[in-house]
Amino acid sequence: IGNGFLNIFFTCRPLLFFLIIWGHFALAGSLQTNRAQDSLQSASLLGTGYRLLLSEKYDSASISFARAIELCGRLGRWKQVAYSYNAIADCHACKEDFDAAYRTLIKARSIEKEHLLSESAEAARTEELLGGILANQGSLTKAADALNRSVEIRKGLMPVDSMGLIASYASLCDLGRKSGNFNLARRYMEDALAMFTHLSGDHPVELAGTLLAAGSLESARGEYESGITYLSRALSLLQGNSSGAAGLAARIYIWLGACHAYKGEYTTAIELQKKALEVCKAGNGNVSVGNCYFLIGEQYANLGDYEKAVEYLTQSLQLIRTSLNDNHFSVAAPLNLLGKTYLELKQPE
């Protein structure tokens, strides 16, 4: 029996070797096909998530990015995993759920540390986002630490991540504004603006974002004319260069309106904030649209046109409730102002 088996084995050996080799390549081809499919699907999910984020469909965007994390993790693409965690944190932050955003960024940090990405551009972005979240949570010292860490990482990259470095300086400028340390904020603002003189080519959108930080700082300092100058320049840079910068344009209009409102120029403020409303409506973002309605309603109340104020504040309240929920703290501002406006309407002439 043994000899018969050996005879069969040696006779069929070429066929067996062929089957083994064919099986190996078939399996490898199948795995390669699966990887290619995963790669295409992950890219699609990242793109979809980004579009949903821009449209302020934060829950749907988070789901898309979470699926991308699963696929990219399977492919070993840890930079995309870190990017996706950062994007999910952005979604939480836009919903003003800063605790969830913080937890998500800590996951991104862990991924970067585990896969030797702690000195990468992705890690710098994580630290920058973390700084913003910590600032919104009131942890200003920790926020400064995270933002300074993002500066260190970006300075150490080869080549130096100049645009990222400008973003970090602009975030530090905003942090200084929020903490009331205007001198420090102004220093970072000047550092950011000075960097543009050393860059080759035009960077209108990035420069507009930095000028927005400068304008909002000047407004906080009570230097409204200087703020208007910075913000008007930022807006002019976006003319014809607004692709992907609609949200930035809306924020510039809002801050311009705020500067004029602080000067008592409520009609001009309303005109500017209505332009912000048009931009936000085009982006299908209910939260941003709701905030614009609130700001316009506030200016009508300042003008004493309480019926018009009630109209805009009611729409603001409805949109914010629909996008977030009845218990979200963002509901408080329109609800409070609406109550005060109703009281004014009932006052005798």
Coordinates of C-alpha atoms in Angstrom, one line a residue:
I1 CA 0.0 0.0 0.0
G2 CA 2.9 2.3 0.9
N3 CA 4.6 1.8 -2.4
G4 CA 1.3 2.3 -4.3
F5 CA 0.8 5.6 -2.5
L6 CA 4.3 6.7 -3.2
N7 CA 3.9 5.8 -6.9
I8 CA 0.7 7.9 -7.1
F9 CA 2.4 10.8 -5.2
F10 CA 5.4 10.9 -7.5
T11 CA 3.2 10.5 -10.6
C12 CA 0.9 13.3 -9.5
R13 CA 3.6 15.5 -8.0
P14 CA 3.7 18.0 -10.9
L15 CA 0.0 18.4 -10.7
L16 CA 0.1 18.9 -6.9
F17 CA 2.8 21.5 -7.2
F18 CA 0.7 23.3 -9.9
L19 CA -2.4 23.2 -7.7
I20 CA -0.4 24.5 -4.7
I21 CA 1.2 27.4 -6.7
W22 CA -2.2 28.2 -8.4
G23 CA -3.9 28.2 -5.0
H24 CA -1.2 30.6 -3.6
F25 CA -1.6 33.1 -6.4
A26 CA -5.4 32.7 -6.4
L27 CA -5.4 33.6 -2.7
A28 CA -3.0 36.4 -3.2
G29 CA -5.0 37.7 -6.0
S30 CA -8.2 37.5 -4.0
L31 CA -6.6 39.3 -1.1
Q32 CA -5.2 42.0 -3.4
T33 CA -8.7 42.4 -4.9
N34 CA -10.2 42.8 -1.4
R35 CA -7.5 45.3 -0.5
A36 CA -8.2 47.3 -3.7
Q37 CA -11.9 47.2 -2.9
D38 CA -11.3 48.3 0.7
S39 CA -9.0 51.1 -0.6
L40 CA -11.6 52.4 -3.0
Q41 CA -14.4 52.2 -0.4
S42 CA -12.4 53.9 2.3
A43 CA -11.5 56.8 -0.1
S44 CA -15.2 57.1 -1.0
L45 CA -16.2 57.1 2.7
L46 CA -13.7 59.8 3.5
G47 CA -14.9 62.0 0.6
T48 CA -18.6 61.4 1.6
G49 CA -17.8 62.2 5.2
Y50 CA -16.1 65.4 4.2
R51 CA -19.1 66.5 2.1
L52 CA -21.5 65.7 4.9
L53 CA -19.4 67.6 7.4
L54 CA -19.5 70.7 5.1
S55 CA -23.2 70.3 4.8
E56 CA -23.5 70.2 8.7
K57 CA -24.9 66.6 8.6
Y58 CA -22.7 65.7 11.5
D59 CA -24.2 62.4 12.6
S60 CA -24.1 61.0 9.0
A61 CA -20.6 62.4 8.6
S62 CA -19.4 60.7 11.8
I63 CA -20.9 57.3 10.6
S64 CA -19.0 57.6 7.3
F65 CA -15.7 58.5 9.0
A66 CA -16.2 55.6 11.5
R67 CA -16.6 53.1 8.6
A68 CA -13.5 54.6 7.0
I69 CA -11.6 54.1 10.3
E70 CA -12.5 50.4 10.2
L71 CA -11.4 49.9 6.6
C72 CA -8.2 52.0 6.9
G73 CA -7.2 50.2 10.0
R74 CA -7.6 46.9 8.2
L75 CA -5.3 48.3 5.4
G76 CA -2.8 49.6 7.9
R77 CA -3.3 53.2 6.7
W78 CA -2.9 54.9 10.1
K79 CA -2.6 58.4 8.8
Q80 CA -6.1 58.1 7.3
V81 CA -7.3 56.6 10.6
A82 CA -6.0 59.6 12.5
Y83 CA -7.5 62.0 10.0
S84 CA -10.9 60.3 10.4
Y85 CA -10.8 60.5 14.2
N86 CA -9.9 64.2 13.8
A87 CA -12.9 64.7 11.4
I88 CA -15.3 62.9 13.9
A89 CA -14.0 65.3 16.6
D90 CA -14.8 68.2 14.2
C91 CA -18.4 66.9 14.0
H92 CA -18.7 66.7 17.7
A93 CA -17.2 70.2 18.1
C94 CA -19.6 71.6 15.6
K95 CA -22.5 70.2 17.7
E96 CA -20.7 71.8 20.7
D97 CA -20.3 68.4 22.3
F98 CA -16.8 69.2 23.4
D99 CA -16.4 66.2 25.8
A100 CA -17.1 63.8 22.9
A101 CA -14.7 65.7 20.7
Y102 CA -12.0 65.6 23.4
R103 CA -12.4 61.8 23.8
T104 CA -12.1 61.3 20.0
L105 CA -9.0 63.3 19.8
I106 CA -7.4 61.3 22.6
K107 CA -8.1 58.2 20.4
A108 CA -6.3 59.9 17.5
R109 CA -3.4 60.7 19.8
S110 CA -3.2 57.0 20.9
I111 CA -3.2 55.9 17.2
E112 CA -0.4 58.4 16.4
K113 CA 1.7 57.3 19.3
E114 CA 1.2 53.5 18.7
H115 CA 2.1 53.8 15.0
L116 CA 5.0 56.3 15.3
L117 CA 3.1 59.3 13.9
S118 CA 3.6 61.5 17.0
E119 CA 5.8 63.9 15.0
S120 CA 3.7 63.9 11.8
A121 CA 1.5 66.5 10.2
E122 CA -1.5 64.5 11.4
A123 CA -0.3 64.7 15.0
A124 CA 0.1 68.4 14.6
R125 CA -3.5 68.7 13.4
T126 CA -4.7 66.6 16.3
E127 CA -2.9 68.9 18.8
E128 CA -4.3 72.0 17.1
L129 CA -7.9 70.6 17.3
L130 CA -7.3 69.6 20.9
G131 CA -6.2 73.1 21.7
G132 CA -9.4 74.5 20.3
I133 CA -11.6 71.9 22.2
L134 CA -9.7 72.6 25.5
A135 CA -10.2 76.3 25.0
N136 CA -14.0 75.8 24.6
Q137 CA -14.0 73.7 27.8
G138 CA -12.3 76.5 29.6
S139 CA -8.9 74.7 30.1
L140 CA -6.9 77.6 28.6
T141 CA -3.5 76.5 30.0
K142 CA -3.9 73.0 28.6
A143 CA -5.2 74.5 25.3
A144 CA -2.0 76.6 25.1
D145 CA 0.2 73.5 25.7
A146 CA -1.6 71.6 22.9
L147 CA -1.3 74.5 20.5
N148 CA 2.4 75.1 21.3
R149 CA 2.9 71.4 20.8
S150 CA 1.4 71.7 17.3
V151 CA 3.8 74.6 16.6
E152 CA 6.8 72.4 17.7
I153 CA 5.8 69.5 15.5
R154 CA 5.2 71.7 12.5
K155 CA 8.5 73.4 12.9
G156 CA 10.3 70.1 13.0
L157 CA 8.8 68.7 9.8
M158 CA 10.9 68.6 6.7
P159 CA 10.0 70.6 4.8
V160 CA 8.5 72.9 7.5
D161 CA 4.7 72.8 7.4
S162 CA 4.3 76.5 6.8
M163 CA 0.5 76.6 6.2
G164 CA 0.0 74.4 9.2
L165 CA 2.2 76.6 11.3
I166 CA 0.2 79.7 10.2
A167 CA -3.0 77.8 11.3
S168 CA -1.4 77.1 14.7
Y169 CA -0.4 80.7 15.2
A170 CA -3.9 81.9 14.2
S171 CA -5.4 79.4 16.8
L172 CA -3.0 80.8 19.4
C173 CA -4.2 84.3 18.5
D174 CA -7.8 83.2 19.0
L175 CA -6.9 81.6 22.4
G176 CA -5.2 84.9 23.4
R177 CA -8.4 86.7 22.5
K178 CA -10.6 84.4 24.5
S179 CA -8.4 84.6 27.5
G180 CA -8.1 88.4 27.3
N181 CA -4.4 88.3 26.8
F182 CA -4.5 90.7 23.8
N183 CA -0.8 91.5 23.7
L184 CA 0.1 87.8 23.3
A185 CA -2.7 87.3 20.8
R186 CA -1.4 90.2 18.7
R187 CA 2.1 88.7 18.8
Y188 CA 0.9 85.4 17.3
M189 CA -1.2 87.3 14.8
E190 CA 1.8 89.2 13.6
D191 CA 3.8 86.0 13.4
A192 CA 1.1 84.4 11.3
L193 CA 0.8 87.3 8.9
A194 CA 4.6 87.7 8.6
M195 CA 4.9 84.1 7.4
F196 CA 2.9 84.8 4.3
T197 CA 5.7 87.2 3.0
H198 CA 8.0 84.1 2.8
L199 CA 5.6 81.9 1.0
S200 CA 5.8 81.4 -2.8
G201 CA 2.6 81.7 -4.7
D202 CA -0.8 83.1 -3.6
H203 CA -2.7 81.6 -0.7
P204 CA -5.9 83.7 -0.6
V205 CA -8.1 81.4 1.5
E206 CA -5.4 80.7 4.1
L207 CA -4.6 84.5 4.3
A208 CA -8.3 85.3 4.6
G209 CA -8.6 82.9 7.5
T210 CA -5.6 84.5 9.3
L211 CA -7.1 88.0 8.6
L212 CA -10.3 86.8 10.1
A213 CA -8.4 85.9 13.3
A214 CA -6.8 89.4 13.2
G215 CA -10.1 91.1 12.7
S216 CA -11.9 89.3 15.5
L217 CA -9.0 90.1 17.8
E218 CA -9.2 93.8 17.0
S219 CA -13.0 93.7 17.5
A220 CA -12.5 92.1 21.0
R221 CA -10.0 94.9 21.8
G222 CA -12.6 97.5 20.9
E223 CA -10.6 98.6 17.8
Y224 CA -13.6 98.2 15.5
E225 CA -12.3 100.3 12.6
S226 CA -9.1 98.2 12.6
G227 CA -11.2 95.0 12.8
I228 CA -13.3 96.2 9.8
T229 CA -10.1 96.9 7.8
Y230 CA -8.8 93.3 8.4
L231 CA -12.1 91.7 7.8
S232 CA -12.8 93.7 4.6
R233 CA -9.5 92.6 3.2
A234 CA -10.2 89.0 4.1
L235 CA -13.5 89.2 2.2
S236 CA -11.9 90.7 -0.8
L237 CA -9.4 87.8 -1.0
L238 CA -12.3 85.3 -1.3
Q239 CA -13.8 87.0 -4.3
G240 CA -13.3 84.4 -7.0
N241 CA -11.4 82.2 -4.6
S242 CA -14.3 81.0 -2.5
S243 CA -14.3 77.3 -3.5
G244 CA -14.5 75.3 -0.3
A245 CA -14.4 78.5 1.7
A246 CA -18.1 79.3 2.1
G247 CA -18.0 78.7 5.8
L248 CA -15.1 81.1 6.1
A249 CA -16.9 83.8 4.1
A250 CA -19.9 83.4 6.4
R251 CA -17.8 83.9 9.5
I252 CA -16.2 87.0 8.0
Y253 CA -19.6 88.5 7.2
I254 CA -20.7 87.7 10.8
W255 CA -17.7 89.4 12.4
L256 CA -18.0 92.4 10.1
G257 CA -21.6 92.7 11.2
A258 CA -20.6 92.4 14.8
C259 CA -18.1 95.3 14.4
H260 CA -20.7 97.5 12.9
A261 CA -23.2 96.5 15.6
Y262 CA -20.7 97.4 18.3
K263 CA -20.5 100.8 16.7
G264 CA -24.3 101.1 16.8
E265 CA -24.7 100.7 13.0
Y266 CA -27.4 98.1 13.3
T267 CA -28.8 98.5 9.7
T268 CA -25.3 97.8 8.2
A269 CA -24.9 94.9 10.6
I270 CA -28.2 93.4 9.4
E271 CA -27.2 93.7 5.8
L272 CA -23.9 91.9 6.4
Q273 CA -25.5 89.1 8.5
K274 CA -28.1 88.6 5.8
K275 CA -25.2 87.9 3.4
A276 CA -23.9 85.4 5.9
L277 CA -27.3 83.8 6.0
E278 CA -27.4 83.5 2.2
V279 CA -24.0 81.7 2.2
C280 CA -25.1 79.4 5.0
K281 CA -28.4 78.5 3.3
A282 CA -26.4 77.5 0.2
G283 CA -24.5 75.1 2.3
N284 CA -27.6 73.5 3.8
G285 CA -26.4 73.8 7.3
N286 CA -29.2 74.2 9.7
V287 CA -27.1 75.2 12.7
S288 CA -25.3 77.9 10.9
V289 CA -28.5 79.2 9.3
G290 CA -30.1 79.2 12.8
N291 CA -27.2 81.2 14.2
C292 CA -27.5 83.7 11.4
Y293 CA -31.3 84.1 12.0
F294 CA -30.4 84.7 15.7
L295 CA -27.9 87.4 15.0
I296 CA -30.2 89.2 12.6
G297 CA -33.1 89.0 15.1
E298 CA -30.8 90.5 17.7
Q299 CA -30.0 93.5 15.5
Y300 CA -33.7 94.1 14.8
A301 CA -34.3 94.0 18.5
N302 CA -31.5 96.6 19.0
L303 CA -33.3 98.8 16.4
G304 CA -36.6 98.4 18.3
D305 CA -38.3 96.5 15.5
Y306 CA -39.5 93.8 17.8
E307 CA -42.0 92.1 15.4
K308 CA -39.2 91.6 12.9
A309 CA -37.0 90.4 15.7
V310 CA -39.6 87.8 16.8
E311 CA -39.8 86.5 13.2
Y312 CA -36.1 85.9 12.9
L313 CA -35.6 84.6 16.5
T314 CA -38.5 82.1 16.1
Q315 CA -36.9 80.7 12.9
S316 CA -33.5 80.5 14.7
L317 CA -35.0 78.6 17.6
Q318 CA -36.8 76.1 15.3
L319 CA -33.7 75.4 13.2
I320 CA -31.4 74.9 16.2
R321 CA -33.9 72.7 18.0
T322 CA -34.3 70.6 14.8
S323 CA -30.5 70.3 14.3
L324 CA -29.5 69.7 17.9
N325 CA -32.2 69.0 20.6
D326 CA -34.4 70.9 23.0
N327 CA -32.0 70.5 25.8
H328 CA -28.9 71.7 24.0
F329 CA -27.4 74.8 25.5
S330 CA -27.3 76.5 22.1
V331 CA -31.1 76.8 22.4
A332 CA -30.8 79.1 25.4
A333 CA -29.7 82.2 23.6
P334 CA -32.6 82.5 21.0
L335 CA -35.1 81.3 23.7
N336 CA -33.9 84.0 26.2
L337 CA -33.8 86.8 23.6
L338 CA -37.2 85.7 22.2
G339 CA -38.7 86.0 25.7
K340 CA -37.3 89.5 26.3
T341 CA -38.5 90.6 22.8
Y342 CA -42.0 89.4 23.6
L343 CA -42.0 91.4 26.8
E344 CA -41.0 94.5 24.8
L345 CA -43.8 93.9 22.4
K346 CA -46.3 93.9 25.3
Q347 CA -44.9 97.2 26.8
P348 CA -47.3 100.1 26.4
E349 CA -46.3 102.8 23.9

